[in-house]
Amino acid sequence: MASWWEIGIPVAGTLGGAVVGASSQLLLRLSQSRHERLMRLHDDKRAVYARFALHTPDLANFLMDPKKSRWAGDPKPEEQIRELTEAIRLCFAQIRMLAPARVVAAAGALLDVALGGKELTRDRLTAAELEFEKVARQDLRVR
């Protein structure tokens, strides 16, 4: 007949190994899901920043000189401008939800410059675009 320690030690070792293995798998899955969420957030930010940086200068160029904009030959550019304005509003709202304060401030400054009307100049627009690009790159950790 076997003693209790001859049976108990292997059983305890097996159960202990199973607990360690299961807990390490759980920690690994939690780490992977956190990483996936962060990557999705990063991709969402990158897409929103790119759309905002693309659409805002288009609107500013139209406001500066409608005859030189990409809608110059269009008999009714109002619909395209309305769609562009809605896209910019949506992008800015998403930036406000996803981005840190310094990116929101740079995006707001770019939007203010782009909607500046008569005070809008190419130099001010370029400076605001560069500032937005700089802080967006810092947020995304892109050089």
PDB file of C-alpha atoms in Angstrom:
ATOM      1  CA  MET A   1       0.000   0.000   0.000  1.00  0.00           C
ATOM      2  CA  ALA A   2       1.324   3.434  -0.938  1.00  0.00           C
ATOM      3  CA  SER A   3       1.802   6.189   1.583  1.00  0.00           C
ATOM      4  CA  TRP A   4      -0.179   9.390   1.315  1.00  0.00           C
ATOM      5  CA  TRP A   5       2.871  11.413   0.227  1.00  0.00           C
ATOM      6  CA  GLU A   6       3.641   9.012  -2.581  1.00  0.00           C
ATOM      7  CA  ILE A   7       0.247   9.842  -4.101  1.00  0.00           C
ATOM      8  CA  GLY A   8      -0.200  13.378  -2.787  1.00  0.00           C
ATOM      9  CA  ILE A   9       3.030  14.882  -4.081  1.00  0.00           C
ATOM     10  CA  PRO A  10       2.499  13.947  -7.758  1.00  0.00           C
ATOM     11  CA  VAL A  11      -1.159  14.980  -7.609  1.00  0.00           C
ATOM     12  CA  ALA A  12      -0.285  18.341  -6.036  1.00  0.00           C
ATOM     13  CA  GLY A  13       2.459  18.867  -8.620  1.00  0.00           C
ATOM     14  CA  THR A  14       0.106  18.098 -11.486  1.00  0.00           C
ATOM     15  CA  LEU A  15      -2.634  20.375 -10.164  1.00  0.00           C
ATOM     16  CA  GLY A  16      -0.128  23.149  -9.458  1.00  0.00           C
ATOM     17  CA  GLY A  17       1.246  22.881 -13.004  1.00  0.00           C
ATOM     18  CA  ALA A  18      -2.266  23.057 -14.445  1.00  0.00           C
ATOM     19  CA  VAL A  19      -3.056  26.190 -12.425  1.00  0.00           C
ATOM     20  CA  VAL A  20       0.198  27.876 -13.460  1.00  0.00           C
ATOM     21  CA  GLY A  21      -0.378  26.973 -17.124  1.00  0.00           C
ATOM     22  CA  ALA A  22      -3.989  28.188 -17.134  1.00  0.00           C
ATOM     23  CA  SER A  23      -3.135  31.455 -15.412  1.00  0.00           C
ATOM     24  CA  SER A  24      -0.241  32.160 -17.782  1.00  0.00           C
ATOM     25  CA  GLN A  25      -2.549  31.537 -20.771  1.00  0.00           C
ATOM     26  CA  LEU A  26      -5.142  33.893 -19.293  1.00  0.00           C
ATOM     27  CA  LEU A  27      -2.544  36.624 -18.772  1.00  0.00           C
ATOM     28  CA  LEU A  28      -1.268  36.133 -22.312  1.00  0.00           C
ATOM     29  CA  ARG A  29      -4.793  36.448 -23.756  1.00  0.00           C
ATOM     30  CA  LEU A  30      -5.452  39.594 -21.728  1.00  0.00           C
ATOM     31  CA  SER A  31      -2.211  41.110 -22.937  1.00  0.00           C
ATOM     32  CA  GLN A  32      -3.006  40.234 -26.555  1.00  0.00           C
ATOM     33  CA  SER A  33      -6.516  41.701 -26.381  1.00  0.00           C
ATOM     34  CA  ARG A  34      -5.161  44.924 -24.841  1.00  0.00           C
ATOM     35  CA  HIS A  35      -2.575  45.147 -27.600  1.00  0.00           C
ATOM     36  CA  GLU A  36      -5.244  44.582 -30.270  1.00  0.00           C
ATOM     37  CA  ARG A  37      -7.418  47.350 -28.776  1.00  0.00           C
ATOM     38  CA  LEU A  38      -4.474  49.754 -28.749  1.00  0.00           C
ATOM     39  CA  MET A  39      -3.634  48.896 -32.361  1.00  0.00           C
ATOM     40  CA  ARG A  40      -7.259  49.481 -33.436  1.00  0.00           C
ATOM     41  CA  LEU A  41      -7.227  52.836 -31.643  1.00  0.00           C
ATOM     42  CA  HIS A  42      -3.953  53.737 -33.342  1.00  0.00           C
ATOM     43  CA  ASP A  43      -5.344  52.786 -36.762  1.00  0.00           C
ATOM     44  CA  ASP A  44      -8.546  54.757 -36.125  1.00  0.00           C
ATOM     45  CA  LYS A  45      -6.562  57.828 -35.091  1.00  0.00           C
ATOM     46  CA  ARG A  46      -4.315  57.558 -38.135  1.00  0.00           C
ATOM     47  CA  ALA A  47      -7.293  57.308 -40.499  1.00  0.00           C
ATOM     48  CA  VAL A  48      -9.118  60.259 -38.903  1.00  0.00           C
ATOM     49  CA  TYR A  49      -5.988  62.436 -38.869  1.00  0.00           C
ATOM     50  CA  ALA A  50      -5.356  61.644 -42.536  1.00  0.00           C
ATOM     51  CA  ARG A  51      -8.925  62.467 -43.600  1.00  0.00           C
ATOM     52  CA  PHE A  52      -8.909  65.722 -41.628  1.00  0.00           C
ATOM     53  CA  ALA A  53      -5.529  66.744 -43.057  1.00  0.00           C
ATOM     54  CA  LEU A  54      -6.768  65.934 -46.567  1.00  0.00           C
ATOM     55  CA  HIS A  55     -10.177  67.624 -46.466  1.00  0.00           C
ATOM     56  CA  THR A  56      -9.410  70.821 -44.551  1.00  0.00           C
ATOM     57  CA  PRO A  57      -6.974  72.292 -47.120  1.00  0.00           C
ATOM     58  CA  ASP A  58      -9.452  71.463 -49.902  1.00  0.00           C
ATOM     59  CA  LEU A  59     -12.066  73.593 -48.197  1.00  0.00           C
ATOM     60  CA  ALA A  60      -9.543  76.361 -47.524  1.00  0.00           C
ATOM     61  CA  ASN A  61      -8.404  76.385 -51.153  1.00  0.00           C
ATOM     62  CA  PHE A  62     -12.000  76.740 -52.277  1.00  0.00           C
ATOM     63  CA  LEU A  63     -12.603  79.608 -49.842  1.00  0.00           C
ATOM     64  CA  MET A  64      -9.377  81.382 -50.891  1.00  0.00           C
ATOM     65  CA  ASP A  65      -9.998  81.201 -54.604  1.00  0.00           C
ATOM     66  CA  PRO A  66     -13.006  79.253 -55.905  1.00  0.00           C
ATOM     67  CA  LYS A  67     -11.806  79.646 -59.505  1.00  0.00           C
ATOM     68  CA  LYS A  68      -8.584  77.740 -58.744  1.00  0.00           C
ATOM     69  CA  SER A  69     -10.145  75.011 -56.629  1.00  0.00           C
ATOM     70  CA  ARG A  70     -10.800  71.505 -57.880  1.00  0.00           C
ATOM     71  CA  TRP A  71     -14.492  72.451 -58.315  1.00  0.00           C
ATOM     72  CA  ALA A  72     -13.768  75.359 -60.662  1.00  0.00           C
ATOM     73  CA  GLY A  73     -15.542  73.826 -63.648  1.00  0.00           C
ATOM     74  CA  ASP A  74     -18.438  72.472 -61.635  1.00  0.00           C
ATOM     75  CA  PRO A  75     -21.634  74.492 -62.220  1.00  0.00           C
ATOM     76  CA  LYS A  76     -22.933  73.713 -58.703  1.00  0.00           C
ATOM     77  CA  PRO A  77     -20.054  73.206 -56.248  1.00  0.00           C
ATOM     78  CA  GLU A  78     -22.345  73.819 -53.266  1.00  0.00           C
ATOM     79  CA  GLU A  79     -23.216  70.125 -52.886  1.00  0.00           C
ATOM     80  CA  GLN A  80     -19.567  69.056 -52.910  1.00  0.00           C
ATOM     81  CA  ILE A  81     -18.669  71.804 -50.444  1.00  0.00           C
ATOM     82  CA  ARG A  82     -21.531  70.740 -48.157  1.00  0.00           C
ATOM     83  CA  GLU A  83     -20.318  67.124 -48.266  1.00  0.00           C
ATOM     84  CA  LEU A  84     -16.757  68.261 -47.626  1.00  0.00           C
ATOM     85  CA  THR A  85     -17.856  70.409 -44.688  1.00  0.00           C
ATOM     86  CA  GLU A  86     -19.780  67.474 -43.202  1.00  0.00           C
ATOM     87  CA  ALA A  87     -16.741  65.214 -43.612  1.00  0.00           C
ATOM     88  CA  ILE A  88     -14.552  67.800 -41.855  1.00  0.00           C
ATOM     89  CA  ARG A  89     -17.078  68.157 -39.018  1.00  0.00           C
ATOM     90  CA  LEU A  90     -17.227  64.400 -38.568  1.00  0.00           C
ATOM     91  CA  CYS A  91     -13.423  64.135 -38.573  1.00  0.00           C
ATOM     92  CA  PHE A  92     -13.103  66.937 -36.028  1.00  0.00           C
ATOM     93  CA  ALA A  93     -15.702  65.292 -33.774  1.00  0.00           C
ATOM     94  CA  GLN A  94     -13.793  62.015 -33.973  1.00  0.00           C
ATOM     95  CA  ILE A  95     -10.523  63.806 -33.223  1.00  0.00           C
ATOM     96  CA  ARG A  96     -12.127  65.348 -30.136  1.00  0.00           C
ATOM     97  CA  MET A  97     -13.121  61.860 -28.945  1.00  0.00           C
ATOM     98  CA  LEU A  98      -9.906  60.000 -29.783  1.00  0.00           C
ATOM     99  CA  ALA A  99      -7.035  62.461 -29.565  1.00  0.00           C
ATOM    100  CA  PRO A 100      -5.152  64.119 -26.724  1.00  0.00           C
ATOM    101  CA  ALA A 101      -5.665  67.823 -26.006  1.00  0.00           C
ATOM    102  CA  ARG A 102      -2.671  69.068 -28.001  1.00  0.00           C
ATOM    103  CA  VAL A 103      -3.912  67.339 -31.184  1.00  0.00           C
ATOM    104  CA  VAL A 104      -7.428  68.691 -30.643  1.00  0.00           C
ATOM    105  CA  ALA A 105      -5.984  72.192 -30.216  1.00  0.00           C
ATOM    106  CA  ALA A 106      -3.902  71.915 -33.409  1.00  0.00           C
ATOM    107  CA  ALA A 107      -6.894  70.538 -35.344  1.00  0.00           C
ATOM    108  CA  GLY A 108      -9.069  73.387 -34.048  1.00  0.00           C
ATOM    109  CA  ALA A 109      -6.430  75.919 -35.057  1.00  0.00           C
ATOM    110  CA  LEU A 110      -6.205  74.411 -38.541  1.00  0.00           C
ATOM    111  CA  LEU A 111      -9.978  74.472 -38.860  1.00  0.00           C
ATOM    112  CA  ASP A 112     -10.108  78.095 -37.677  1.00  0.00           C
ATOM    113  CA  VAL A 113      -7.487  79.083 -40.232  1.00  0.00           C
ATOM    114  CA  ALA A 114      -9.218  77.122 -42.995  1.00  0.00           C
ATOM    115  CA  LEU A 115     -12.531  78.829 -42.261  1.00  0.00           C
ATOM    116  CA  GLY A 116     -10.858  82.211 -41.868  1.00  0.00           C
ATOM    117  CA  GLY A 117     -12.398  83.719 -44.982  1.00  0.00           C
ATOM    118  CA  LYS A 118     -10.678  86.959 -45.994  1.00  0.00           C
ATOM    119  CA  GLU A 119      -7.913  86.569 -43.358  1.00  0.00           C
ATOM    120  CA  LEU A 120      -7.025  83.212 -44.894  1.00  0.00           C
ATOM    121  CA  THR A 121      -3.583  83.204 -46.509  1.00  0.00           C
ATOM    122  CA  ARG A 122      -1.489  80.436 -47.940  1.00  0.00           C
ATOM    123  CA  ASP A 123       1.232  81.032 -45.295  1.00  0.00           C
ATOM    124  CA  ARG A 124      -1.176  80.787 -42.355  1.00  0.00           C
ATOM    125  CA  LEU A 125      -2.754  77.655 -43.829  1.00  0.00           C
ATOM    126  CA  THR A 126       0.630  76.014 -44.385  1.00  0.00           C
ATOM    127  CA  ALA A 127       1.788  76.864 -40.866  1.00  0.00           C
ATOM    128  CA  ALA A 128      -1.403  75.427 -39.352  1.00  0.00           C
ATOM    129  CA  GLU A 129      -1.121  72.292 -41.511  1.00  0.00           C
ATOM    130  CA  LEU A 130       2.486  71.747 -40.451  1.00  0.00           C
ATOM    131  CA  GLU A 131       1.627  72.203 -36.779  1.00  0.00           C
ATOM    132  CA  PHE A 132      -1.266  69.729 -37.023  1.00  0.00           C
ATOM    133  CA  GLU A 133       0.948  67.232 -38.835  1.00  0.00           C
ATOM    134  CA  LYS A 134       3.681  67.627 -36.210  1.00  0.00           C
ATOM    135  CA  VAL A 135       1.429  66.988 -33.199  1.00  0.00           C
ATOM    136  CA  ALA A 136      -0.447  64.191 -34.973  1.00  0.00           C
ATOM    137  CA  ARG A 137       2.842  62.457 -35.749  1.00  0.00           C
ATOM    138  CA  GLN A 138       3.932  62.870 -32.135  1.00  0.00           C
ATOM    139  CA  ASP A 139       0.674  61.347 -30.944  1.00  0.00           C
ATOM    140  CA  LEU A 140       1.039  58.420 -33.336  1.00  0.00           C
ATOM    141  CA  ARG A 141       4.749  58.149 -32.513  1.00  0.00           C
ATOM    142  CA  VAL A 142       5.684  58.436 -36.174  1.00  0.00           C
ATOM    143  CA  ARG A 143       8.837  60.284 -37.152  1.00  0.00           C
TER     144      ARG A 143
END
